[in-house]
Coordinates of N, CA, C and O in Angstrom, one line a residue:
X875 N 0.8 -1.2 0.0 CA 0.0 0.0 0.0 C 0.9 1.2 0.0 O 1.9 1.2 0.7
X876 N 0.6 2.3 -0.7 CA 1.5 3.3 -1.4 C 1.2 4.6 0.5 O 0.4 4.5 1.4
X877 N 1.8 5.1 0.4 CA 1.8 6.3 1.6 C 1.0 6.8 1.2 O 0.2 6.6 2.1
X878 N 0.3 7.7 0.2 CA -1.0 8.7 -0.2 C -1.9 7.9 0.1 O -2.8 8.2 0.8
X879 N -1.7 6.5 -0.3 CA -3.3 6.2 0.0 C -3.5 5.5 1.3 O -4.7 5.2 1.6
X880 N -2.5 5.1 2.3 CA -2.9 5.0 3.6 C -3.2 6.1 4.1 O -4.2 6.2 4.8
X881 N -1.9 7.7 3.5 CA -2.9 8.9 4.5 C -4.0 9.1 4.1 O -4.7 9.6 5.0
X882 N -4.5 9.0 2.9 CA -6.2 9.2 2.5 C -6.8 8.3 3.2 O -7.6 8.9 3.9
X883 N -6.8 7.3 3.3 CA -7.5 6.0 4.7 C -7.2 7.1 5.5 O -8.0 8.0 5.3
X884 N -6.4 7.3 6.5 CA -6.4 8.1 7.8 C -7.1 9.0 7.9 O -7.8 9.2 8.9
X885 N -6.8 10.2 6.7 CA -7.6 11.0 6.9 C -9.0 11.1 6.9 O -9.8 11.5 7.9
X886 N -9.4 10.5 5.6 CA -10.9 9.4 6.1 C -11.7 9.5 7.6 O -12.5 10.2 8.2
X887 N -10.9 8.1 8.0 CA -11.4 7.8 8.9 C -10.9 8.5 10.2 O -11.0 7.9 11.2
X888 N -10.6 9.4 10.1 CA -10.4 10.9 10.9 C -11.6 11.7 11.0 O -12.0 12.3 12.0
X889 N -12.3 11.7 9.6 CA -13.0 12.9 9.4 C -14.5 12.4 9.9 O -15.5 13.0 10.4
X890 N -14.3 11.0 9.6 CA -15.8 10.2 10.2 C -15.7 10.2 11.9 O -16.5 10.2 12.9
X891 N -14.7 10.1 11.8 CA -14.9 9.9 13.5 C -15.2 11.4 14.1 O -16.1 11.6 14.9
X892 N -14.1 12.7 13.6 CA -14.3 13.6 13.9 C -16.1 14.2 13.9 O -16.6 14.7 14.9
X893 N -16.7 13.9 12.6 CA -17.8 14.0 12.4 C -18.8 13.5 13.2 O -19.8 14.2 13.6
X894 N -18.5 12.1 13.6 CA -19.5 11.7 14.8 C -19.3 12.3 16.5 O -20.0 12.2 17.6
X895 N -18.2 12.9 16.2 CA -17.6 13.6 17.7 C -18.7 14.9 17.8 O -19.6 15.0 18.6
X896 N -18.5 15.8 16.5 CA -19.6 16.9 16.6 C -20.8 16.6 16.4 O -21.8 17.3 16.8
X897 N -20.8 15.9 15.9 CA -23.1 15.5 16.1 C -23.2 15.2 17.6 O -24.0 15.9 18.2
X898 N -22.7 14.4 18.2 CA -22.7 14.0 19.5 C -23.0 15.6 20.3 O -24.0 16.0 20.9
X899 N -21.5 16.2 20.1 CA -21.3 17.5 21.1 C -22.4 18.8 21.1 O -22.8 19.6 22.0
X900 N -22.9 18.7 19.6 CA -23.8 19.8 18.9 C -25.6 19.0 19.8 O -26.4 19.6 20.5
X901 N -25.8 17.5 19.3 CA -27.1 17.4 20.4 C -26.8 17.4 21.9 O -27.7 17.7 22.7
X902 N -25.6 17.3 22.3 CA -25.7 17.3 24.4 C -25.9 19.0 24.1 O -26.8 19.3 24.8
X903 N -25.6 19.9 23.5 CA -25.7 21.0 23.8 C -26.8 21.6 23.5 O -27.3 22.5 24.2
X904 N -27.4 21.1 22.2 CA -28.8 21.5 22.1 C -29.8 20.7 23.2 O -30.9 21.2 23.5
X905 N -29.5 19.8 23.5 CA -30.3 18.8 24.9 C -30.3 19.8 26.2 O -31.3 20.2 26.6
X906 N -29.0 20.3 26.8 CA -28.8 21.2 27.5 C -29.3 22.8 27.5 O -29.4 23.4 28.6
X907 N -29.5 23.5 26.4 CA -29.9 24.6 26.1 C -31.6 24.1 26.0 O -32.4 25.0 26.6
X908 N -32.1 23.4 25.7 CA -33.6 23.1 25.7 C -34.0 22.9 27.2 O -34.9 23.5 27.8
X909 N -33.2 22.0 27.6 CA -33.7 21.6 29.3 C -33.7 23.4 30.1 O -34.7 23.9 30.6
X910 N -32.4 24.1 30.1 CA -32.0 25.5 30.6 C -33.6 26.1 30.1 O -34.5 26.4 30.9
X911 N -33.7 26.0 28.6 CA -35.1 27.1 28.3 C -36.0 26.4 29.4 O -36.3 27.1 30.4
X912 N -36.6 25.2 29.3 CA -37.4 24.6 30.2 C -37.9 24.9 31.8 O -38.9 25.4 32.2
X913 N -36.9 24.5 32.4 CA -36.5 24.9 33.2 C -36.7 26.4 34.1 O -37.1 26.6 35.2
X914 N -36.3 27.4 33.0 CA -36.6 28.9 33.3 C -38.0 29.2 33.1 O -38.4 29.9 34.0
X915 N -38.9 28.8 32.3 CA -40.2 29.3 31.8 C -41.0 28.3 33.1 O -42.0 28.8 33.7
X916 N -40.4 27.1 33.4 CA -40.9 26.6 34.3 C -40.9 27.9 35.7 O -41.9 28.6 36.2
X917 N -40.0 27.9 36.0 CA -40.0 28.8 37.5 C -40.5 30.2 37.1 O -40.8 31.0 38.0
X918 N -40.5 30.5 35.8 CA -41.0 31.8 35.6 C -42.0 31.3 36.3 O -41.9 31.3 37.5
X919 N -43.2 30.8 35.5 CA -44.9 30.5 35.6 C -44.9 30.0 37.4 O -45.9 30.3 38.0
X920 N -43.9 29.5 37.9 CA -44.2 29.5 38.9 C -44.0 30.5 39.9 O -44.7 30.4 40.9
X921 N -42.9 31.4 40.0 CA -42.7 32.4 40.8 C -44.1 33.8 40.2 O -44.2 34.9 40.8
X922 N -44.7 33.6 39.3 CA -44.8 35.2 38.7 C -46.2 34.9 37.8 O -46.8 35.6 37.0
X923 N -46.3 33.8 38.1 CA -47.6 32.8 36.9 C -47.8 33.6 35.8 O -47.1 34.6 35.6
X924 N -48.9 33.2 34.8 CA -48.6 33.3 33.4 C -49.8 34.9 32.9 O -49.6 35.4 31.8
X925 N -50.8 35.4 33.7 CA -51.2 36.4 32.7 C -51.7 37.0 34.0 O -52.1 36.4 34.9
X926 N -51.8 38.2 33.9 CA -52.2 39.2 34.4 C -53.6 39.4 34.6 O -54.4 39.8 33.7
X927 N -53.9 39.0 35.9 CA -55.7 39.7 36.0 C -56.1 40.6 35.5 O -55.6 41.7 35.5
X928 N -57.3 40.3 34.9 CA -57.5 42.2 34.2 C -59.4 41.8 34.3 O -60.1 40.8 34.0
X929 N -59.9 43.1 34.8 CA -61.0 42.9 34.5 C -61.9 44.0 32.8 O -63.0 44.6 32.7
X930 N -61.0 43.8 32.1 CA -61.1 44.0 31.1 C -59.9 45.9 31.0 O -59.2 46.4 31.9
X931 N -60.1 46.3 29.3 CA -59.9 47.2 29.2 C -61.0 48.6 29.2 O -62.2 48.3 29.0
X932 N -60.6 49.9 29.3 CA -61.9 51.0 29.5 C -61.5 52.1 29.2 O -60.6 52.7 29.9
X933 N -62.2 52.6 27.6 CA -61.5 53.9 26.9 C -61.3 54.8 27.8 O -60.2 55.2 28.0
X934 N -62.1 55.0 28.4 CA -62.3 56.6 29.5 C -61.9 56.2 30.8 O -63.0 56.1 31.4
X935 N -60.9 55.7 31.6 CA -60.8 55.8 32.9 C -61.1 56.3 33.8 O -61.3 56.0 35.0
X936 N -61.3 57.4 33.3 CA -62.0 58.1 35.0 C -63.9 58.4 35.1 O -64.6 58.6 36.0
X937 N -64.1 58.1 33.4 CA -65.0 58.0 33.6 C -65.5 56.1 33.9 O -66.6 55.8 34.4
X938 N -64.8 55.3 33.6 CA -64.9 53.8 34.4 C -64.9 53.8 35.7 O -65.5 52.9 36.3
X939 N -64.4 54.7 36.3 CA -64.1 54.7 37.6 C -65.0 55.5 38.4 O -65.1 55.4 39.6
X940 N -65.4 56.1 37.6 CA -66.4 57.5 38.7 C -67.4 56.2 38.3 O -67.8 55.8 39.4
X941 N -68.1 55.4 37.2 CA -69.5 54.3 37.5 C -69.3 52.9 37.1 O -70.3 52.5 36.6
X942 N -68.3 52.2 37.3 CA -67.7 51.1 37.4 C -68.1 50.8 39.1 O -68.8 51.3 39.9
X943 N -67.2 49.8 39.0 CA -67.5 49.1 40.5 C -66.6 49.8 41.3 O -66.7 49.6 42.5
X944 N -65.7 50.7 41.0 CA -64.7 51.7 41.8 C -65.5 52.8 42.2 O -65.2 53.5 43.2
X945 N -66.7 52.9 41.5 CA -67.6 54.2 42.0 C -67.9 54.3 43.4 O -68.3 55.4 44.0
X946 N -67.6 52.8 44.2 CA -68.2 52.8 45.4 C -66.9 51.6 46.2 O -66.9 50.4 46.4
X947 N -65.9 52.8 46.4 CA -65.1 52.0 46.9 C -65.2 51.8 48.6 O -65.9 52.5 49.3
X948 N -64.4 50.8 49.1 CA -65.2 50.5 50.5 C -64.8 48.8 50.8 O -65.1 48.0 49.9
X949 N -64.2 48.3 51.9 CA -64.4 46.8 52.4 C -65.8 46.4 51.7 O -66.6 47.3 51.3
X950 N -66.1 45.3 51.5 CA -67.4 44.3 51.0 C -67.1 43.2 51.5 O -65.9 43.0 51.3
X951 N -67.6 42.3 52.2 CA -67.9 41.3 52.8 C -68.4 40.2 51.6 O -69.6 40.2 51.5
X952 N -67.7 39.5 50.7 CA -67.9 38.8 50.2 C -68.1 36.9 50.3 O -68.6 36.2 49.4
X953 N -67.6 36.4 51.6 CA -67.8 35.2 52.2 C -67.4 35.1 53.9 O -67.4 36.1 54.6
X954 N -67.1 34.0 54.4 CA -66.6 33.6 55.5 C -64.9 34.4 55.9 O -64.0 33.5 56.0
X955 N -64.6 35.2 56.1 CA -63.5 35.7 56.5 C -63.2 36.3 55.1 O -62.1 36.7 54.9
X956 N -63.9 36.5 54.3 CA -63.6 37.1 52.8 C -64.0 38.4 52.9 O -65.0 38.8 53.5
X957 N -63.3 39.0 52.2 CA -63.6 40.4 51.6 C -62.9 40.9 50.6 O -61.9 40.4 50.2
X958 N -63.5 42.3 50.0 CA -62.8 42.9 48.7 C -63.3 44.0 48.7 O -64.4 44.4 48.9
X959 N -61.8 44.7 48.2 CA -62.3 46.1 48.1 C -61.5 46.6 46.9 O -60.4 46.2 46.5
X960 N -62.4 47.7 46.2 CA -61.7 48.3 45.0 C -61.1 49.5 45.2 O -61.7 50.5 45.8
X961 N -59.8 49.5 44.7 CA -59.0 50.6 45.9 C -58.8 51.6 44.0 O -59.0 51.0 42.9
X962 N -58.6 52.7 44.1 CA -58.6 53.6 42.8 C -57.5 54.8 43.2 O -57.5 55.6 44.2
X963 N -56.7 54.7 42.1 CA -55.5 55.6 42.5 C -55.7 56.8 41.2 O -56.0 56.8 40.0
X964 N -55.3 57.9 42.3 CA -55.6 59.1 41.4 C -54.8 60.5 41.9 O -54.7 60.8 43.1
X965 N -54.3 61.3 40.7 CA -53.4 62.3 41.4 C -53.7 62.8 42.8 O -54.7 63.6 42.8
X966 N -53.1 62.6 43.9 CA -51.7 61.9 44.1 C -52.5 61.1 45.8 O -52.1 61.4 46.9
X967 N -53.4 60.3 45.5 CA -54.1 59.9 46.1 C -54.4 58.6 46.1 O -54.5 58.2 44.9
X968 N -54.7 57.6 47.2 CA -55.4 56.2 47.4 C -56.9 56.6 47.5 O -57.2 57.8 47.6
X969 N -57.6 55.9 47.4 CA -59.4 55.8 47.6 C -59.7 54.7 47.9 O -59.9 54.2 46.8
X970 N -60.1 53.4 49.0 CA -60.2 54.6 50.2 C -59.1 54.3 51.1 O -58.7 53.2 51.4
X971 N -58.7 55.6 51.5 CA -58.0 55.7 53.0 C -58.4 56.3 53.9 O -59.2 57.3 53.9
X972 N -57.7 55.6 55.2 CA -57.8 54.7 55.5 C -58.4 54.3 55.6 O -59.4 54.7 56.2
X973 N -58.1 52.7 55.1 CA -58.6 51.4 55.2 C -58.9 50.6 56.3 O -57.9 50.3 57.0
X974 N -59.8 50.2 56.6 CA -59.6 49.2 58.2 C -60.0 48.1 57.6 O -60.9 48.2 56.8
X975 N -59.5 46.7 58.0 CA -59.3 45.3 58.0 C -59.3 44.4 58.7 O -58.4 44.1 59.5
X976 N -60.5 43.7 58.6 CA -60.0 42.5 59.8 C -58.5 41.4 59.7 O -57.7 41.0 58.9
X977 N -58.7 41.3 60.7 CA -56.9 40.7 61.1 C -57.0 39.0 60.8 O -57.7 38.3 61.6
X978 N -56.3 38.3 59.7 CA -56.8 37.0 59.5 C -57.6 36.8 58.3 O -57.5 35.6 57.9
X979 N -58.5 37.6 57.5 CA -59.4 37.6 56.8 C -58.3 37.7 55.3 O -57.4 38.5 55.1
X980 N -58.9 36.9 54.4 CA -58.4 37.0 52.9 C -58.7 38.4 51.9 O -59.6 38.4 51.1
X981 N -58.0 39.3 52.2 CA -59.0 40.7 51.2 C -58.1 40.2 50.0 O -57.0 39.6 50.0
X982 N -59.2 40.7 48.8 CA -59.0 40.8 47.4 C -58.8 42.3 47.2 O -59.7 43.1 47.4
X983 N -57.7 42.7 47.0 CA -57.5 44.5 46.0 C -58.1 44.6 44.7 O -57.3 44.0 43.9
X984 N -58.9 44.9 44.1 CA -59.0 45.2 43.1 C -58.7 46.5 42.6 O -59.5 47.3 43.1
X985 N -57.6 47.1 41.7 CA -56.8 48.1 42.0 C -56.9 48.5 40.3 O -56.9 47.6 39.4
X986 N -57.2 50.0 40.1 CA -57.2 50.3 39.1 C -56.8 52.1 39.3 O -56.9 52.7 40.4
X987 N -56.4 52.9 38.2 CA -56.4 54.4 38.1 C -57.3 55.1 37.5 O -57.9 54.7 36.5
X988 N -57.4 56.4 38.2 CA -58.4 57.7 37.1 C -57.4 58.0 36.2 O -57.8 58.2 35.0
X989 N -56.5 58.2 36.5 CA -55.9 58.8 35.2 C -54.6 58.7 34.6 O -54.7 58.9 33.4
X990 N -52.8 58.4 35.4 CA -52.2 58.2 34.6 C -51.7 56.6 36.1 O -52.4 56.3 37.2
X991 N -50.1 55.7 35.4 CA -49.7 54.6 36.0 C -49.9 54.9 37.2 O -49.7 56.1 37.3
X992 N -50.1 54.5 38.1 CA -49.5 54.3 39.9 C -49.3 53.0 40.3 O -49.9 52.0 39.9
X993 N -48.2 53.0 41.1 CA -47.8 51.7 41.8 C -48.8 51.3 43.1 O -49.2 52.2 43.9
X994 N -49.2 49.9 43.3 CA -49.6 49.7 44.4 C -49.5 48.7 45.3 O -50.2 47.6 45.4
X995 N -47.9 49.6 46.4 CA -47.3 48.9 47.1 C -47.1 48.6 48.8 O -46.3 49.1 49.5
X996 N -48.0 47.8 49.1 CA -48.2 47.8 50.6 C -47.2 47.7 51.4 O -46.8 46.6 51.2
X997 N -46.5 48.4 52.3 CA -45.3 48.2 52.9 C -45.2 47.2 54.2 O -45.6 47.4 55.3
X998 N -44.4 46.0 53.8 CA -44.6 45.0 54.8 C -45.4 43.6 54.3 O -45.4 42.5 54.8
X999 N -45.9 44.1 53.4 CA -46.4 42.1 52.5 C -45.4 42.5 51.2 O -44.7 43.4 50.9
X1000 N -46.1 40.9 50.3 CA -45.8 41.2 49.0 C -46.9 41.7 47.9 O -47.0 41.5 46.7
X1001 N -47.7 42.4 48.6 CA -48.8 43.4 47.5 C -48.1 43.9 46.9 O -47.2 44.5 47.5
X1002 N -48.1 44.0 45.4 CA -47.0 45.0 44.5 C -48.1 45.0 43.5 O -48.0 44.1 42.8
X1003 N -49.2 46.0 43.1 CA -49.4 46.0 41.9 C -49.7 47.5 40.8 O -50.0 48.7 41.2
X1004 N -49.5 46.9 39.5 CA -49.2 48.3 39.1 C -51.1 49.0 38.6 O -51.9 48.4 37.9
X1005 N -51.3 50.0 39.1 CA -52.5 51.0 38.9 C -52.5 51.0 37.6 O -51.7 51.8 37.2
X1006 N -53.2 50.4 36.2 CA -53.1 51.1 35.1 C -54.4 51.9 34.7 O -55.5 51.2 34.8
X1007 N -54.5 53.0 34.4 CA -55.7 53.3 33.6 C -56.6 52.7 32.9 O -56.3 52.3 31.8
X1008 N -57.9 52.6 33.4 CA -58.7 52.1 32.3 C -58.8 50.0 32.2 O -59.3 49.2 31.5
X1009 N -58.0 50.1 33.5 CA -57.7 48.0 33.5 C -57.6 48.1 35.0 O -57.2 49.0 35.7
X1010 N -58.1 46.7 35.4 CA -58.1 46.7 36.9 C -57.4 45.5 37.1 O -57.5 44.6 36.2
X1011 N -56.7 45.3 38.2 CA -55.3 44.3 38.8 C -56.1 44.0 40.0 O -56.8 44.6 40.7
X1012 N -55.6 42.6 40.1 CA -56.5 42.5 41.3 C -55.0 41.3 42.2 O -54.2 40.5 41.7
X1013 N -55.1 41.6 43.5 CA -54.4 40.7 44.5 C -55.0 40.1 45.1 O -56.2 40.3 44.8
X1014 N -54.8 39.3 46.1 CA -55.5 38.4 47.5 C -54.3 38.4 48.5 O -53.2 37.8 48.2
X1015 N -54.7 39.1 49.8 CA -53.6 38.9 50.7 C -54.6 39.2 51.6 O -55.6 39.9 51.6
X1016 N -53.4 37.8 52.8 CA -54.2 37.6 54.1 C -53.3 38.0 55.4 O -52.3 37.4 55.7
X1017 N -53.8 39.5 56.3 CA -52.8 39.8 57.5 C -52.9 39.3 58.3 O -54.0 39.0 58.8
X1018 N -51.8 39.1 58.7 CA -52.0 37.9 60.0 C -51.4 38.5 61.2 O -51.0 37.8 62.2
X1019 N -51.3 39.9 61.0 CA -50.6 40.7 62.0 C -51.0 42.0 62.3 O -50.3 42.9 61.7
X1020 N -51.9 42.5 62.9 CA -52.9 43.5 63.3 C -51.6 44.4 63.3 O -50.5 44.0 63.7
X1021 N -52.0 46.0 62.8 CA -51.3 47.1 63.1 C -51.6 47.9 61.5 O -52.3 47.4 60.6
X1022 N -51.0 48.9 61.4 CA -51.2 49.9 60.4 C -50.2 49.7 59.1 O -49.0 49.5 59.4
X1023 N -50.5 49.7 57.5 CA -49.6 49.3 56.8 C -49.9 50.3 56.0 O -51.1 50.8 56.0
X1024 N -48.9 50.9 55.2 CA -48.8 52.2 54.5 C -48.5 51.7 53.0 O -47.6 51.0 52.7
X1025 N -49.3 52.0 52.2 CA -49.7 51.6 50.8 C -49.4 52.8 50.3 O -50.1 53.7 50.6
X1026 N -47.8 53.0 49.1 CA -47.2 53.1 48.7 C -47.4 53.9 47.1 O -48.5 53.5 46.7
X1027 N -46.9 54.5 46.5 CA -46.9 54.1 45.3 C -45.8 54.4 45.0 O -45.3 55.5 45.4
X1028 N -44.8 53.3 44.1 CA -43.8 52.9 43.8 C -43.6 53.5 41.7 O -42.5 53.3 41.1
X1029 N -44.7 54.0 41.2 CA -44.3 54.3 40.1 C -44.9 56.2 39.7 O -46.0 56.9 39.7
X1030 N -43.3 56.6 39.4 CA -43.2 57.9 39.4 C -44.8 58.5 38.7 O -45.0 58.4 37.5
X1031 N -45.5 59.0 39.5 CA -46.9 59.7 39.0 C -46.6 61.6 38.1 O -46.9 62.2 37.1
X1032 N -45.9 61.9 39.3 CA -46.0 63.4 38.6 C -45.2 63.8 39.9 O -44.4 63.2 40.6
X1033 N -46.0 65.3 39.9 CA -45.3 66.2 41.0 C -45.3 65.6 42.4 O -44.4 65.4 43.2
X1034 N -46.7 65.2 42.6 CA -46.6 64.8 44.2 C -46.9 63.3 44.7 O -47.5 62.7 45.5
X1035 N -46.0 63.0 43.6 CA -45.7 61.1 44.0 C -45.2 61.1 45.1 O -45.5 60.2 45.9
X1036 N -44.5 61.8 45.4 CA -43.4 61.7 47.0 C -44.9 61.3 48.2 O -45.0 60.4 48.9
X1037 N -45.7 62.4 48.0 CA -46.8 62.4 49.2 C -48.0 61.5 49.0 O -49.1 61.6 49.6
X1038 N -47.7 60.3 47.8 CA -49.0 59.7 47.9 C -48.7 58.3 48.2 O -48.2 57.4 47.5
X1039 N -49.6 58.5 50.1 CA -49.6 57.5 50.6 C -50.7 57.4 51.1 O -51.4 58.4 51.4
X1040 N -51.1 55.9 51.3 CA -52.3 55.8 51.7 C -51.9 54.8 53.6 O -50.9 54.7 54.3
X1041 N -53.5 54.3 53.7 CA -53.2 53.5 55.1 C -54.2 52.6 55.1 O -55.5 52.7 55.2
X1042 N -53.2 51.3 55.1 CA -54.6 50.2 55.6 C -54.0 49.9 57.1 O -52.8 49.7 57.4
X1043 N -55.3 50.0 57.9 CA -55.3 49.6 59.4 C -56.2 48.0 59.5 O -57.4 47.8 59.2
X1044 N -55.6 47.4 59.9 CA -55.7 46.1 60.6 C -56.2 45.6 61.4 O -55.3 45.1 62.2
X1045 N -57.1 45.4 61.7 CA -57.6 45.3 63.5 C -57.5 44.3 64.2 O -57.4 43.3 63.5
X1046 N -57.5 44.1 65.5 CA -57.4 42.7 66.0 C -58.5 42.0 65.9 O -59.7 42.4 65.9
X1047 N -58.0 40.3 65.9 CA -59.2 39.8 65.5 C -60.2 39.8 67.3 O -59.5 39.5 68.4
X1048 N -61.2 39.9 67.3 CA -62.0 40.1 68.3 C -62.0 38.5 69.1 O -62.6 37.5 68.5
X1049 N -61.7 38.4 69.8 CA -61.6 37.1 71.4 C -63.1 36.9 71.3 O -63.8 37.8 70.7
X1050 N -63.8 35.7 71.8 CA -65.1 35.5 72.0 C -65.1 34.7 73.3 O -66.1 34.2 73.8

């Protein structure tokens, strides 16, 4: 056998093996990059779940809100330790404050604006939701610790974002 043509054999079977080396390395890494995607979308949906409450969209916000269900904001007793209230943020204001709460009970926020973004962030839980015009956000949080909590707004409004704070008060739950 001549030297060219053993090194053509070698190189050959160099280039086949090399070849099966990168198909190998190219699927562990597309295997790897699929599980990582997986994985993240998984813990997304679970830290932050997948869509946004909305109780729809509303050309006119303030006018949704002056005769919407925000028109009459206020605690509502909606079950056994249940309640909901629709809180409406508006330059440079909560509606209503303060809030009193029983201590223990599940309230629903339903949280919406008259007029431009507000944040709505209760200091001391993880209530975080953003006010949008014209759409309503809704949370469920249960206090399990009577005392006064100062609801926040966390997204720059205008001039007197600094002073718009509101108060939910807490009450103890009543001994029998």
């Amino acid at each position: 056998m001549s030297n060219t043509a053993a090194q053509s054999e070698f190189e050959e079977a160099f280039h086949r093996a090399a070849e099966r080396h990168e198909r190998v390395w190219v699927f562990i890494a597309m295997l790897l990059l699929s599980l990582l995607m997986i994985g993240t979308l998984f813990f997304v949906v679970l830290d932050y779940g997948v869509v946004v409450k909305t109780d729809g969209y509303h050309t006119n916000p303030a006018a949704a809100a002056a005769t919407g269900p925000f028109a009459d904001t206020g605690l509502v007793r909606t079950g056994i330790n249940t309640y909901s209230v629709h809180m409406l943020a508006h330059m440079w204001a909560w509606t209503p404050s303060p809030l009193h709460v029983p201590q223990g009970a599940a309230i629903t926020f339903y949280v919406t604006s008259a007029d431009v973004l507000h944040g709505f962030q209760v200091q001391g839980t993880t209530i975080n939701v953003t006010a949008v015009p014209g759409m309503s956000g809704s949370v469920t949080y249960t206090f399990a610790h009577a005392g006064s909590y100062n609801i926040i707004c966390n997204e720059y409004c205008g001039i007197g974002h600094q002073a718009m704070i509101g108060r939910i008060i807490v009450d103890p739950e009543k001994r029998k």
